[in-house]
Each structure stands twice: as structure tokens, then as C-alpha cells.
Amino acid sequence: MIKKILIIGLLAGVGLIFFDLFNAYQGSEVLGKTGRYYAENGADEVGAANLVTAVIVTYRGLDTLGEVTILFLTAAIISFVLKFRREDFIPNRPVRITSELLDSASQVIVPVIFMVGIYIFINGHLTPGGGFQGGAVIASGVLLMIMANPNFGISHKVIAKVESISGIAFVLIGIMGIFLAGGFLDNRLLGLGNLGELFSAGVIPIIYTFIGLKVGAELSNILGTISHAQNEKN
Amino acid sequence: MEYIIISTGFALALLGLWGILSQKNLIKIILGFTIFNTGINIVMVSIGYVRGKAAPILDVIKPSEAADKIVDPLPQALVLTAIVIGLGVTALMLVYALNLHREKNSLDINSFKDLKW
């Protein structure tokens, strides 16, 4: 009883804070100062048609580097927490037979899902999308493969290679920016090209490709580890 | 329009908080966290909204007139970061729940009393 009263009191307090914030909120008619700067100079300085990408990869590229690191740490901690003793491991756990529909659908759809994911991260500087979204789409394809065949093993060697190569390449491109262009993660390493073309915006498509591969590998690794953990004897 | 969106965001955040506080099942508590996260993200995106303007993508909009035709790209970029971090946190919580279930064969929060005082 006292628990319920406490919960209701706390919710009422937080609701009051939210109500105050809502009351103080006014819809804006013009852009704020920072947004105006990005809108006016983004096309000239970065050359990406999608300004959100310009902010994420170039203006706040260091943030994105930290974000990718956090995802990597998550994958590493999950592998560490779900570590199991080798003698408890059943290599081929008995599973319910996958339905015909899921089995054939996964074979047909998975390549298409991978292709859509790659399209999303290559076109991240032109259309809504980018490395993180594309990586998540690729991981959803891996999830479908795991669902169709629960004993499907993801090769940790391949994942580790893809992940470390793309991570190192991301940092190396950033460091090259210090020497050859204006600063860390400056995208003017390559020519900016024409706004709205596939080969434009300097190194943004290259960086986003590496981010997409890295995020896809990390999320697939998490899914694989969780699926793998179920092979343990209870 | 933006008032509807921001109040939906706040309502979702409150709903998520209620779920975190009142539910007994660990999976439902984690779902509460993700709903809370979604609500706050919606609030952040709606703060960057400018009335009657388009998404910050310069395909039809010319760069010279961009400042008068697009919404603020900054909150959208920050929300993208927040979504990715939220995904990592959710994955970690789910794995901890999995591990707790291995220990006690139960997902009820009341069966874990080791740290209770």
C-alpha cells in the first residue's frame, strides 16, 4: 500500500516537472543560432545534402567516435557477462524444426536485407539514413538467419576482423585529417564534389561505410552471443 | 502540431517511469526503460521543430535559402546518438536479466533479495 502511494507521489512530482516544461515550451518560427549556422554553412563547408549527417560525421565527429566506442564496449561486456564454462556447452542443442516458410523466406530475404543495409549507409550523406541505421538493418538480417537456424554459428574471427579494421580505419581517416586538412575528422581530405551526388561530401561516405560495417558487426556479435548462451546446460 | 508531439513524448516518458516503478517482471521493467527513452527522444526532436519547415535535407531546397526552409538538424543528430546509446543500455539490461534468470530461474524482481536492506 505504502509502495503504491510512494509511486503515485513520485509520478505526480515528475508529471509536475514535465507540465512546467510543457507550459514553458513555445513552438519556434525561426531556427536557433546553432541550427542557422549549420543551415547556412553546412553545404559549403561539408558538402553533404543531409545536414544531420554533416553534424554527426563532421561537426560532431568526435561524438560519433565515442558512440561507436560505447557500442563496442557493450558488445565486449555482453560477451564477458555471458561467458560460460566449456564443459556446459552443447554444440548442437535440440531445437524445434524451423517452419518451411521461415526457412525459405530467410534464404530469399537475407541477401536483400543486406543490400538495403549497404544502400542505406552508402547513401547516408544524401538521404535519411547512415551508418548506424544501415548497420542495424544488416544486424536484422543476421537475426533472421539466427531465427531460421538457431544453431547457426557466427564466425567470431570474421566479426572481430571486420570490426577492428573498420574501427582502425575510422580513426586513421580522422588522424589523416589533422595533417592533410583542417583538423581531426575533417572531411575535406577528398574533394567536396557537387552537392547531392554519390561521390561528394569528401570522406563522409567512406567514414559512414566503416561505421555501418562496424555497427553491423557489433550488433550481430551481440545477437550471436545471446543466441549462443542458450546452448548451455541448465 | 508540435504541442501534440511534445505532450505525447512527456506522456510516454511518464508511462515508462510508471512501468519501471510498478512492474514486477524484469523484462517489463526493461520495456519501461525503453518507453521512457522513446518519450524523451520524441520531446528532444520536437524541440528542434520549426513551424511549417521541412526536414534538413538539401535535395529540393537550395543551400542559399536553407536557413529559412528547414528544421533544426542539431537535436536530430543528438537523438540519433541517444537512440544508439539506448540500444546498448537495453541490450546490457536484457543480458543481465538473462543472467539473473540463470541464477534463480525466475524473472520476478521480488525473488532477488541479496541486496535488500
mmCIF file of C-alpha atoms in Angstrom:
data_model
loop_
_atom_site.group_PDB
_atom_site.id
_atom_site.type_symbol
_atom_site.label_atom_id
_atom_site.label_comp_id
_atom_site.label_asym_id
_atom_site.label_seq_id
_atom_site.Cartn_x
_atom_site.Cartn_y
_atom_site.Cartn_z
ATOM 1 C CA MET A 1 0.000 0.000 0.000
ATOM 2 C CA ILE A 2 2.672 2.475 1.069
ATOM 3 C CA LYS A 3 4.615 1.477 -2.038
ATOM 4 C CA LYS A 4 1.695 2.436 -4.257
ATOM 5 C CA ILE A 5 1.307 5.816 -2.571
ATOM 6 C CA LEU A 6 5.026 6.473 -2.999
ATOM 7 C CA ILE A 7 4.861 5.544 -6.686
ATOM 8 C CA ILE A 8 1.861 7.800 -7.269
ATOM 9 C CA GLY A 9 3.560 10.654 -5.393
ATOM 10 C CA LEU A 10 6.748 10.302 -7.417
ATOM 11 C CA LEU A 11 4.827 10.117 -10.698
ATOM 12 C CA ALA A 12 2.856 13.213 -9.725
ATOM 13 C CA GLY A 13 6.116 15.052 -8.969
ATOM 14 C CA VAL A 14 7.715 14.107 -12.272
ATOM 15 C CA GLY A 15 4.447 14.900 -14.039
ATOM 16 C CA LEU A 16 4.508 18.354 -12.466
ATOM 17 C CA ILE A 17 8.058 18.922 -13.756
ATOM 18 C CA PHE A 18 7.004 17.793 -17.232
ATOM 19 C CA PHE A 19 3.906 20.004 -17.079
ATOM 20 C CA ASP A 20 6.064 23.005 -16.202
ATOM 21 C CA LEU A 21 8.404 22.237 -19.102
ATOM 22 C CA PHE A 22 5.422 21.835 -21.410
ATOM 23 C CA ASN A 23 3.976 25.169 -20.299
ATOM 24 C CA ALA A 24 7.264 26.944 -20.909
ATOM 25 C CA TYR A 25 7.610 25.418 -24.377
ATOM 26 C CA GLN A 26 6.772 27.624 -27.307
ATOM 27 C CA GLY A 27 6.887 26.374 -30.856
ATOM 28 C CA SER A 28 9.539 28.306 -32.742
ATOM 29 C CA GLU A 29 9.097 30.188 -36.004
ATOM 30 C CA VAL A 30 12.783 30.601 -36.872
ATOM 31 C CA LEU A 31 15.904 28.488 -36.481
ATOM 32 C CA GLY A 32 18.082 28.839 -33.421
ATOM 33 C CA LYS A 33 21.604 30.217 -33.670
ATOM 34 C CA THR A 34 23.419 26.873 -33.968
ATOM 35 C CA GLY A 35 20.882 25.435 -36.387
ATOM 36 C CA ARG A 36 21.130 28.594 -38.514
ATOM 37 C CA TYR A 37 24.914 28.237 -38.704
ATOM 38 C CA TYR A 38 24.625 24.629 -39.882
ATOM 39 C CA ALA A 39 21.926 25.547 -42.417
ATOM 40 C CA GLU A 40 23.878 28.470 -43.883
ATOM 41 C CA ASN A 41 27.382 26.978 -43.921
ATOM 42 C CA GLY A 42 26.790 23.225 -43.949
ATOM 43 C CA ALA A 43 26.505 22.928 -47.730
ATOM 44 C CA ASP A 44 29.674 24.956 -48.395
ATOM 45 C CA GLU A 45 31.834 23.605 -45.587
ATOM 46 C CA VAL A 46 30.861 19.939 -45.602
ATOM 47 C CA GLY A 47 29.060 19.373 -48.897
ATOM 48 C CA ALA A 48 26.599 16.799 -47.557
ATOM 49 C CA ALA A 49 22.994 17.141 -48.711
ATOM 50 C CA ASN A 50 21.768 15.594 -45.463
ATOM 51 C CA LEU A 51 22.629 18.172 -42.815
ATOM 52 C CA VAL A 52 22.051 15.725 -39.963
ATOM 53 C CA THR A 53 24.853 13.593 -41.408
ATOM 54 C CA ALA A 54 27.052 16.691 -41.703
ATOM 55 C CA VAL A 55 26.511 17.367 -37.991
ATOM 56 C CA ILE A 56 27.064 13.745 -36.930
ATOM 57 C CA VAL A 57 30.107 12.851 -39.017
ATOM 58 C CA THR A 58 31.956 16.130 -39.361
ATOM 59 C CA TYR A 59 30.894 18.897 -36.962
ATOM 60 C CA ARG A 60 30.449 16.453 -34.076
ATOM 61 C CA GLY A 61 32.542 13.594 -35.404
ATOM 62 C CA LEU A 62 34.273 13.080 -32.082
ATOM 63 C CA ASP A 63 30.862 12.345 -30.509
ATOM 64 C CA THR A 64 30.296 9.654 -33.098
ATOM 65 C CA LEU A 65 33.689 8.124 -32.390
ATOM 66 C CA GLY A 66 32.682 7.932 -28.713
ATOM 67 C CA GLU A 67 29.328 6.448 -29.662
ATOM 68 C CA VAL A 68 30.949 3.680 -31.705
ATOM 69 C CA THR A 69 33.272 3.014 -28.762
ATOM 70 C CA ILE A 70 30.275 2.674 -26.432
ATOM 71 C CA LEU A 71 28.681 0.133 -28.779
ATOM 72 C CA PHE A 72 31.959 -1.795 -28.878
ATOM 73 C CA LEU A 73 32.151 -1.735 -25.062
ATOM 74 C CA THR A 74 28.562 -3.002 -24.841
ATOM 75 C CA ALA A 75 29.369 -5.914 -27.145
ATOM 76 C CA ALA A 76 32.521 -6.698 -25.155
ATOM 77 C CA ILE A 77 30.738 -6.573 -21.772
ATOM 78 C CA ILE A 78 27.943 -8.802 -23.071
ATOM 79 C CA SER A 79 30.470 -11.390 -24.277
ATOM 80 C CA PHE A 80 32.164 -11.185 -20.884
ATOM 81 C CA VAL A 81 28.976 -11.497 -18.817
ATOM 82 C CA LEU A 82 27.633 -14.393 -20.856
ATOM 83 C CA LYS A 83 30.867 -16.342 -20.702
ATOM 84 C CA PHE A 84 30.195 -19.961 -19.907
ATOM 85 C CA ARG A 85 32.256 -22.933 -18.856
ATOM 86 C CA ARG A 86 33.244 -25.092 -21.780
ATOM 87 C CA GLU A 87 32.019 -28.368 -20.255
ATOM 88 C CA ASP A 88 28.487 -26.952 -20.016
ATOM 89 C CA PHE A 89 28.350 -26.316 -23.721
ATOM 90 C CA ILE A 90 26.151 -28.366 -26.037
ATOM 91 C CA PRO A 91 27.327 -27.840 -29.615
ATOM 92 C CA ASN A 92 24.053 -28.769 -31.282
ATOM 93 C CA ARG A 93 21.196 -28.142 -28.931
ATOM 94 C CA PRO A 94 17.932 -29.798 -29.960
ATOM 95 C CA VAL A 95 15.637 -27.168 -31.369
ATOM 96 C CA ARG A 96 12.159 -27.176 -32.769
ATOM 97 C CA ILE A 97 12.198 -27.671 -36.532
ATOM 98 C CA THR A 98 12.018 -24.350 -38.338
ATOM 99 C CA SER A 99 8.879 -23.930 -40.391
ATOM 100 C CA GLU A 100 9.225 -24.185 -44.147
ATOM 101 C CA LEU A 101 8.052 -20.596 -44.521
ATOM 102 C CA LEU A 102 10.691 -19.069 -42.241
ATOM 103 C CA ASP A 103 13.428 -21.268 -43.654
ATOM 104 C CA SER A 104 12.891 -20.430 -47.324
ATOM 105 C CA ALA A 105 11.954 -16.820 -46.593
ATOM 106 C CA SER A 106 15.217 -16.296 -44.759
ATOM 107 C CA GLN A 107 17.203 -17.605 -47.719
ATOM 108 C CA VAL A 108 15.383 -15.307 -50.134
ATOM 109 C CA ILE A 109 15.157 -12.185 -47.988
ATOM 110 C CA VAL A 110 18.516 -12.096 -46.172
ATOM 111 C CA PRO A 111 20.597 -11.032 -49.219
ATOM 112 C CA VAL A 112 18.026 -8.323 -49.976
ATOM 113 C CA ILE A 113 18.167 -7.090 -46.374
ATOM 114 C CA PHE A 114 21.962 -6.917 -46.543
ATOM 115 C CA MET A 115 21.740 -4.979 -49.808
ATOM 116 C CA VAL A 116 19.252 -2.491 -48.338
ATOM 117 C CA GLY A 117 21.536 -2.007 -45.323
ATOM 118 C CA ILE A 118 24.532 -1.328 -47.554
ATOM 119 C CA TYR A 119 22.466 1.076 -49.666
ATOM 120 C CA ILE A 120 21.393 2.951 -46.531
ATOM 121 C CA PHE A 121 24.901 3.520 -45.244
ATOM 122 C CA ILE A 122 26.453 4.361 -48.613
ATOM 123 C CA ASN A 123 23.765 6.991 -49.239
ATOM 124 C CA GLY A 124 23.895 8.353 -45.692
ATOM 125 C CA HIS A 125 25.039 11.802 -46.855
ATOM 126 C CA LEU A 126 22.204 12.172 -49.384
ATOM 127 C CA THR A 127 19.093 10.549 -47.904
ATOM 128 C CA PRO A 128 17.776 9.970 -44.394
ATOM 129 C CA GLY A 129 19.913 7.157 -43.068
ATOM 130 C CA GLY A 130 23.530 6.476 -42.346
ATOM 131 C CA GLY A 131 25.974 4.100 -40.764
ATOM 132 C CA PHE A 132 24.042 3.308 -37.605
ATOM 133 C CA GLN A 133 20.745 2.696 -39.398
ATOM 134 C CA GLY A 134 22.394 0.619 -42.118
ATOM 135 C CA GLY A 135 24.281 -1.410 -39.527
ATOM 136 C CA ALA A 136 21.064 -2.083 -37.632
ATOM 137 C CA VAL A 137 19.376 -3.261 -40.846
ATOM 138 C CA ILE A 138 22.270 -5.657 -41.542
ATOM 139 C CA ALA A 139 22.028 -6.986 -37.979
ATOM 140 C CA SER A 140 18.304 -7.612 -38.512
ATOM 141 C CA GLY A 141 19.266 -9.852 -41.445
ATOM 142 C CA VAL A 142 21.623 -11.758 -39.159
ATOM 143 C CA LEU A 143 18.780 -12.050 -36.616
ATOM 144 C CA LEU A 144 16.562 -13.615 -39.282
ATOM 145 C CA MET A 145 19.311 -16.131 -40.063
ATOM 146 C CA ILE A 146 19.633 -16.998 -36.363
ATOM 147 C CA MET A 147 15.857 -17.407 -36.047
ATOM 148 C CA ALA A 148 15.705 -19.712 -39.061
ATOM 149 C CA ASN A 149 18.576 -21.834 -37.768
ATOM 150 C CA PRO A 150 19.202 -21.401 -34.020
ATOM 151 C CA ASN A 151 22.423 -23.416 -34.222
ATOM 152 C CA PHE A 152 23.802 -21.090 -36.874
ATOM 153 C CA GLY A 153 27.225 -20.068 -35.640
ATOM 154 C CA ILE A 154 28.551 -16.595 -36.381
ATOM 155 C CA SER A 155 32.257 -16.703 -37.070
ATOM 156 C CA HIS A 156 33.831 -14.616 -34.344
ATOM 157 C CA LYS A 157 37.047 -14.352 -36.350
ATOM 158 C CA VAL A 158 35.291 -12.636 -39.255
ATOM 159 C CA ILE A 159 33.343 -10.357 -36.910
ATOM 160 C CA ALA A 160 36.466 -9.383 -34.977
ATOM 161 C CA LYS A 161 38.366 -8.646 -38.211
ATOM 162 C CA VAL A 162 35.581 -6.533 -39.748
ATOM 163 C CA GLU A 163 35.116 -4.669 -36.501
ATOM 164 C CA SER A 164 38.756 -3.896 -35.779
ATOM 165 C CA ILE A 165 39.632 -2.995 -39.384
ATOM 166 C CA SER A 166 36.720 -0.564 -39.669
ATOM 167 C CA GLY A 167 37.426 0.934 -36.251
ATOM 168 C CA ILE A 168 41.106 1.483 -37.065
ATOM 169 C CA ALA A 169 40.211 2.899 -40.495
ATOM 170 C CA PHE A 170 37.781 5.372 -38.903
ATOM 171 C CA VAL A 171 40.454 6.668 -36.514
ATOM 172 C CA LEU A 172 43.125 6.710 -39.247
ATOM 173 C CA ILE A 173 40.910 8.816 -41.531
ATOM 174 C CA GLY A 174 40.365 11.162 -38.608
ATOM 175 C CA ILE A 175 44.119 11.464 -37.942
ATOM 176 C CA MET A 176 44.867 11.978 -41.650
ATOM 177 C CA GLY A 177 42.504 14.935 -41.447
ATOM 178 C CA ILE A 178 44.859 16.610 -38.949
ATOM 179 C CA PHE A 179 47.785 16.515 -41.378
ATOM 180 C CA LEU A 180 46.106 16.873 -44.767
ATOM 181 C CA ALA A 181 43.058 19.003 -43.990
ATOM 182 C CA GLY A 182 41.735 21.312 -41.294
ATOM 183 C CA GLY A 183 41.640 19.056 -38.248
ATOM 184 C CA PHE A 184 40.612 15.736 -36.702
ATOM 185 C CA LEU A 185 37.862 14.083 -38.791
ATOM 186 C CA ASP A 186 37.817 16.963 -41.278
ATOM 187 C CA ASN A 187 36.045 15.595 -44.357
ATOM 188 C CA ARG A 188 37.834 17.831 -46.889
ATOM 189 C CA LEU A 189 40.505 15.133 -47.244
ATOM 190 C CA LEU A 190 38.946 14.384 -50.634
ATOM 191 C CA GLY A 191 37.272 16.954 -52.852
ATOM 192 C CA LEU A 192 33.807 18.014 -51.771
ATOM 193 C CA GLY A 193 32.305 17.355 -55.221
ATOM 194 C CA ASN A 194 28.851 18.542 -56.258
ATOM 195 C CA LEU A 195 26.139 18.718 -53.637
ATOM 196 C CA GLY A 196 23.716 15.812 -53.970
ATOM 197 C CA GLU A 197 25.929 13.375 -55.881
ATOM 198 C CA LEU A 198 27.013 9.975 -54.583
ATOM 199 C CA PHE A 199 30.708 10.870 -54.693
ATOM 200 C CA SER A 200 30.518 14.101 -52.782
ATOM 201 C CA ALA A 201 30.979 15.394 -49.250
ATOM 202 C CA GLY A 202 34.624 14.322 -49.051
ATOM 203 C CA VAL A 203 35.269 11.315 -46.841
ATOM 204 C CA ILE A 204 31.775 11.166 -45.285
ATOM 205 C CA PRO A 205 30.602 8.183 -47.426
ATOM 206 C CA ILE A 206 33.828 6.314 -46.598
ATOM 207 C CA ILE A 207 33.532 7.010 -42.865
ATOM 208 C CA TYR A 208 29.860 6.031 -42.904
ATOM 209 C CA THR A 209 30.665 2.781 -44.714
ATOM 210 C CA PHE A 210 33.147 1.885 -41.991
ATOM 211 C CA ILE A 211 30.683 2.896 -39.259
ATOM 212 C CA GLY A 212 27.970 0.801 -40.924
ATOM 213 C CA LEU A 213 30.209 -2.269 -41.118
ATOM 214 C CA LYS A 214 31.349 -1.792 -37.533
ATOM 215 C CA VAL A 215 27.845 -1.316 -36.131
ATOM 216 C CA GLY A 216 26.534 -4.261 -38.162
ATOM 217 C CA ALA A 217 29.337 -6.487 -36.894
ATOM 218 C CA GLU A 218 28.866 -5.374 -33.284
ATOM 219 C CA LEU A 219 25.096 -5.875 -33.245
ATOM 220 C CA SER A 220 25.447 -9.263 -34.978
ATOM 221 C CA ASN A 221 28.021 -10.172 -32.352
ATOM 222 C CA ILE A 222 25.589 -9.278 -29.536
ATOM 223 C CA LEU A 223 22.805 -11.317 -31.163
ATOM 224 C CA GLY A 224 25.152 -14.242 -31.751
ATOM 225 C CA THR A 225 26.414 -14.201 -28.161
ATOM 226 C CA ILE A 226 22.893 -14.180 -26.712
ATOM 227 C CA SER A 227 21.778 -16.988 -29.026
ATOM 228 C CA HIS A 228 24.954 -18.924 -28.221
ATOM 229 C CA ALA A 229 24.372 -18.579 -24.470
ATOM 230 C CA GLN A 230 21.238 -20.676 -24.763
ATOM 231 C CA ASN A 231 23.334 -23.700 -25.705
ATOM 232 C CA GLU A 232 24.414 -24.006 -22.093
ATOM 233 C CA LYS A 233 23.117 -26.899 -19.993
ATOM 234 C CA ASN A 234 20.726 -25.822 -17.295
ATOM 235 C CA MET B 1 1.038 20.181 -34.027
ATOM 236 C CA GLU B 2 4.263 20.443 -32.082
ATOM 237 C CA TYR B 3 2.237 20.665 -28.851
ATOM 238 C CA ILE B 4 0.616 17.309 -29.584
ATOM 239 C CA ILE B 5 4.006 15.731 -30.267
ATOM 240 C CA ILE B 6 5.724 17.123 -27.174
ATOM 241 C CA SER B 7 2.826 16.153 -24.885
ATOM 242 C CA THR B 8 2.874 12.631 -26.381
ATOM 243 C CA GLY B 9 6.585 12.477 -25.570
ATOM 244 C CA PHE B 10 6.023 13.542 -21.955
ATOM 245 C CA ALA B 11 3.105 11.112 -21.591
ATOM 246 C CA LEU B 12 5.249 8.238 -22.891
ATOM 247 C CA ALA B 13 8.042 9.191 -20.500
ATOM 248 C CA LEU B 14 5.614 9.140 -17.549
ATOM 249 C CA LEU B 15 4.185 5.814 -18.710
ATOM 250 C CA GLY B 16 7.697 4.362 -18.879
ATOM 251 C CA LEU B 17 8.509 5.628 -15.386
ATOM 252 C CA TRP B 18 5.296 4.058 -14.078
ATOM 253 C CA GLY B 19 6.296 0.774 -15.691
ATOM 254 C CA ILE B 20 9.765 0.892 -14.127
ATOM 255 C CA LEU B 21 8.357 1.563 -10.650
ATOM 256 C CA SER B 22 5.320 -0.690 -10.542
ATOM 257 C CA GLN B 23 6.104 -3.787 -12.605
ATOM 258 C CA LYS B 24 7.483 -6.934 -11.004
ATOM 259 C CA ASN B 25 8.768 -8.740 -14.087
ATOM 260 C CA LEU B 26 12.337 -7.807 -15.080
ATOM 261 C CA ILE B 27 11.525 -7.840 -18.810
ATOM 262 C CA LYS B 28 8.602 -5.475 -18.229
ATOM 263 C CA ILE B 29 10.870 -3.139 -16.219
ATOM 264 C CA ILE B 30 13.320 -3.085 -19.131
ATOM 265 C CA LEU B 31 10.445 -2.336 -21.505
ATOM 266 C CA GLY B 32 9.565 0.556 -19.174
ATOM 267 C CA PHE B 33 13.087 1.907 -19.632
ATOM 268 C CA THR B 34 12.829 1.771 -23.423
ATOM 269 C CA ILE B 35 9.427 3.512 -23.379
ATOM 270 C CA PHE B 36 10.878 6.230 -21.134
ATOM 271 C CA ASN B 37 13.776 6.574 -23.585
ATOM 272 C CA THR B 38 11.442 6.856 -26.565
ATOM 273 C CA GLY B 39 9.359 9.530 -24.853
ATOM 274 C CA ILE B 40 12.384 11.681 -24.061
ATOM 275 C CA ASN B 41 13.654 11.263 -27.645
ATOM 276 C CA ILE B 42 10.318 12.459 -29.021
ATOM 277 C CA VAL B 43 10.479 15.506 -26.730
ATOM 278 C CA MET B 44 14.020 16.308 -27.940
ATOM 279 C CA VAL B 45 13.090 16.045 -31.625
ATOM 280 C CA SER B 46 10.004 18.211 -31.152
ATOM 281 C CA ILE B 47 12.132 20.935 -29.517
ATOM 282 C CA GLY B 48 14.058 21.240 -32.793
ATOM 283 C CA TYR B 49 10.873 21.599 -34.819
ATOM 284 C CA VAL B 50 10.278 24.881 -36.611
ATOM 285 C CA ARG B 51 6.703 25.541 -37.692
ATOM 286 C CA GLY B 52 5.976 24.612 -41.308
ATOM 287 C CA LYS B 53 9.579 23.757 -42.258
ATOM 288 C CA ALA B 54 10.928 20.668 -43.999
ATOM 289 C CA ALA B 55 13.468 18.021 -42.989
ATOM 290 C CA PRO B 56 17.108 19.226 -43.085
ATOM 291 C CA ILE B 57 17.971 17.555 -46.398
ATOM 292 C CA LEU B 58 19.071 19.796 -49.227
ATOM 293 C CA ASP B 59 17.806 17.931 -52.281
ATOM 294 C CA VAL B 60 14.949 20.188 -53.412
ATOM 295 C CA ILE B 61 15.802 23.033 -51.066
ATOM 296 C CA LYS B 62 18.649 25.198 -52.357
ATOM 297 C CA PRO B 63 21.570 25.747 -49.947
ATOM 298 C CA SER B 64 21.208 29.528 -50.226
ATOM 299 C CA GLU B 65 17.674 29.510 -48.828
ATOM 300 C CA ALA B 66 18.180 26.571 -46.460
ATOM 301 C CA ALA B 67 18.135 28.695 -43.302
ATOM 302 C CA ASP B 68 14.507 29.672 -43.909
ATOM 303 C CA LYS B 69 13.222 26.302 -45.048
ATOM 304 C CA ILE B 70 14.500 23.574 -42.730
ATOM 305 C CA VAL B 71 14.071 22.484 -39.135
ATOM 306 C CA ASP B 72 16.999 22.393 -36.695
ATOM 307 C CA PRO B 73 19.328 19.468 -37.568
ATOM 308 C CA LEU B 74 21.149 19.513 -34.216
ATOM 309 C CA PRO B 75 18.502 17.851 -31.956
ATOM 310 C CA GLN B 76 18.004 15.169 -34.605
ATOM 311 C CA ALA B 77 21.721 14.374 -34.590
ATOM 312 C CA LEU B 78 21.755 14.262 -30.782
ATOM 313 C CA VAL B 79 18.697 11.986 -30.725
ATOM 314 C CA LEU B 80 20.422 9.604 -33.122
ATOM 315 C CA THR B 81 23.268 9.354 -30.609
ATOM 316 C CA ALA B 82 20.768 8.857 -27.780
ATOM 317 C CA ILE B 83 18.996 6.062 -29.671
ATOM 318 C CA VAL B 84 22.244 4.182 -30.213
ATOM 319 C CA ILE B 85 23.269 4.539 -26.563
ATOM 320 C CA GLY B 86 19.756 3.466 -25.525
ATOM 321 C CA LEU B 87 20.120 0.361 -27.640
ATOM 322 C CA GLY B 88 23.395 -0.503 -25.907
ATOM 323 C CA VAL B 89 21.894 0.036 -22.461
ATOM 324 C CA THR B 90 18.832 -2.072 -23.314
ATOM 325 C CA ALA B 91 20.995 -4.902 -24.628
ATOM 326 C CA LEU B 92 23.081 -4.840 -21.421
ATOM 327 C CA MET B 93 19.970 -4.861 -19.207
ATOM 328 C CA LEU B 94 18.481 -7.791 -21.132
ATOM 329 C CA VAL B 95 21.722 -9.758 -20.768
ATOM 330 C CA TYR B 96 21.792 -9.073 -17.011
ATOM 331 C CA ALA B 97 18.166 -10.249 -16.813
ATOM 332 C CA LEU B 98 19.178 -13.409 -18.683
ATOM 333 C CA ASN B 99 21.983 -13.999 -16.203
ATOM 334 C CA LEU B 100 19.696 -13.397 -13.208
ATOM 335 C CA HIS B 101 17.236 -15.878 -14.667
ATOM 336 C CA ARG B 102 20.019 -18.446 -14.876
ATOM 337 C CA GLU B 103 20.780 -17.979 -11.171
ATOM 338 C CA LYS B 104 17.290 -18.230 -9.682
ATOM 339 C CA ASN B 105 15.128 -19.476 -12.560
ATOM 340 C CA SER B 106 12.811 -16.548 -12.044
ATOM 341 C CA LEU B 107 12.287 -13.112 -13.524
ATOM 342 C CA ASP B 108 10.312 -11.758 -10.572
ATOM 343 C CA ILE B 109 12.110 -8.799 -9.029
ATOM 344 C CA ASN B 110 10.914 -9.892 -5.565
ATOM 345 C CA SER B 111 12.918 -13.102 -5.713
ATOM 346 C CA PHE B 112 16.205 -11.197 -5.730
ATOM 347 C CA LYS B 113 16.721 -10.126 -2.131
ATOM 348 C CA ASP B 114 20.519 -10.321 -1.899
ATOM 349 C CA LEU B 115 20.980 -6.561 -1.894
ATOM 350 C CA LYS B 116 17.814 -5.728 0.002
ATOM 351 C CA TRP B 117 18.143 -3.881 3.312
#
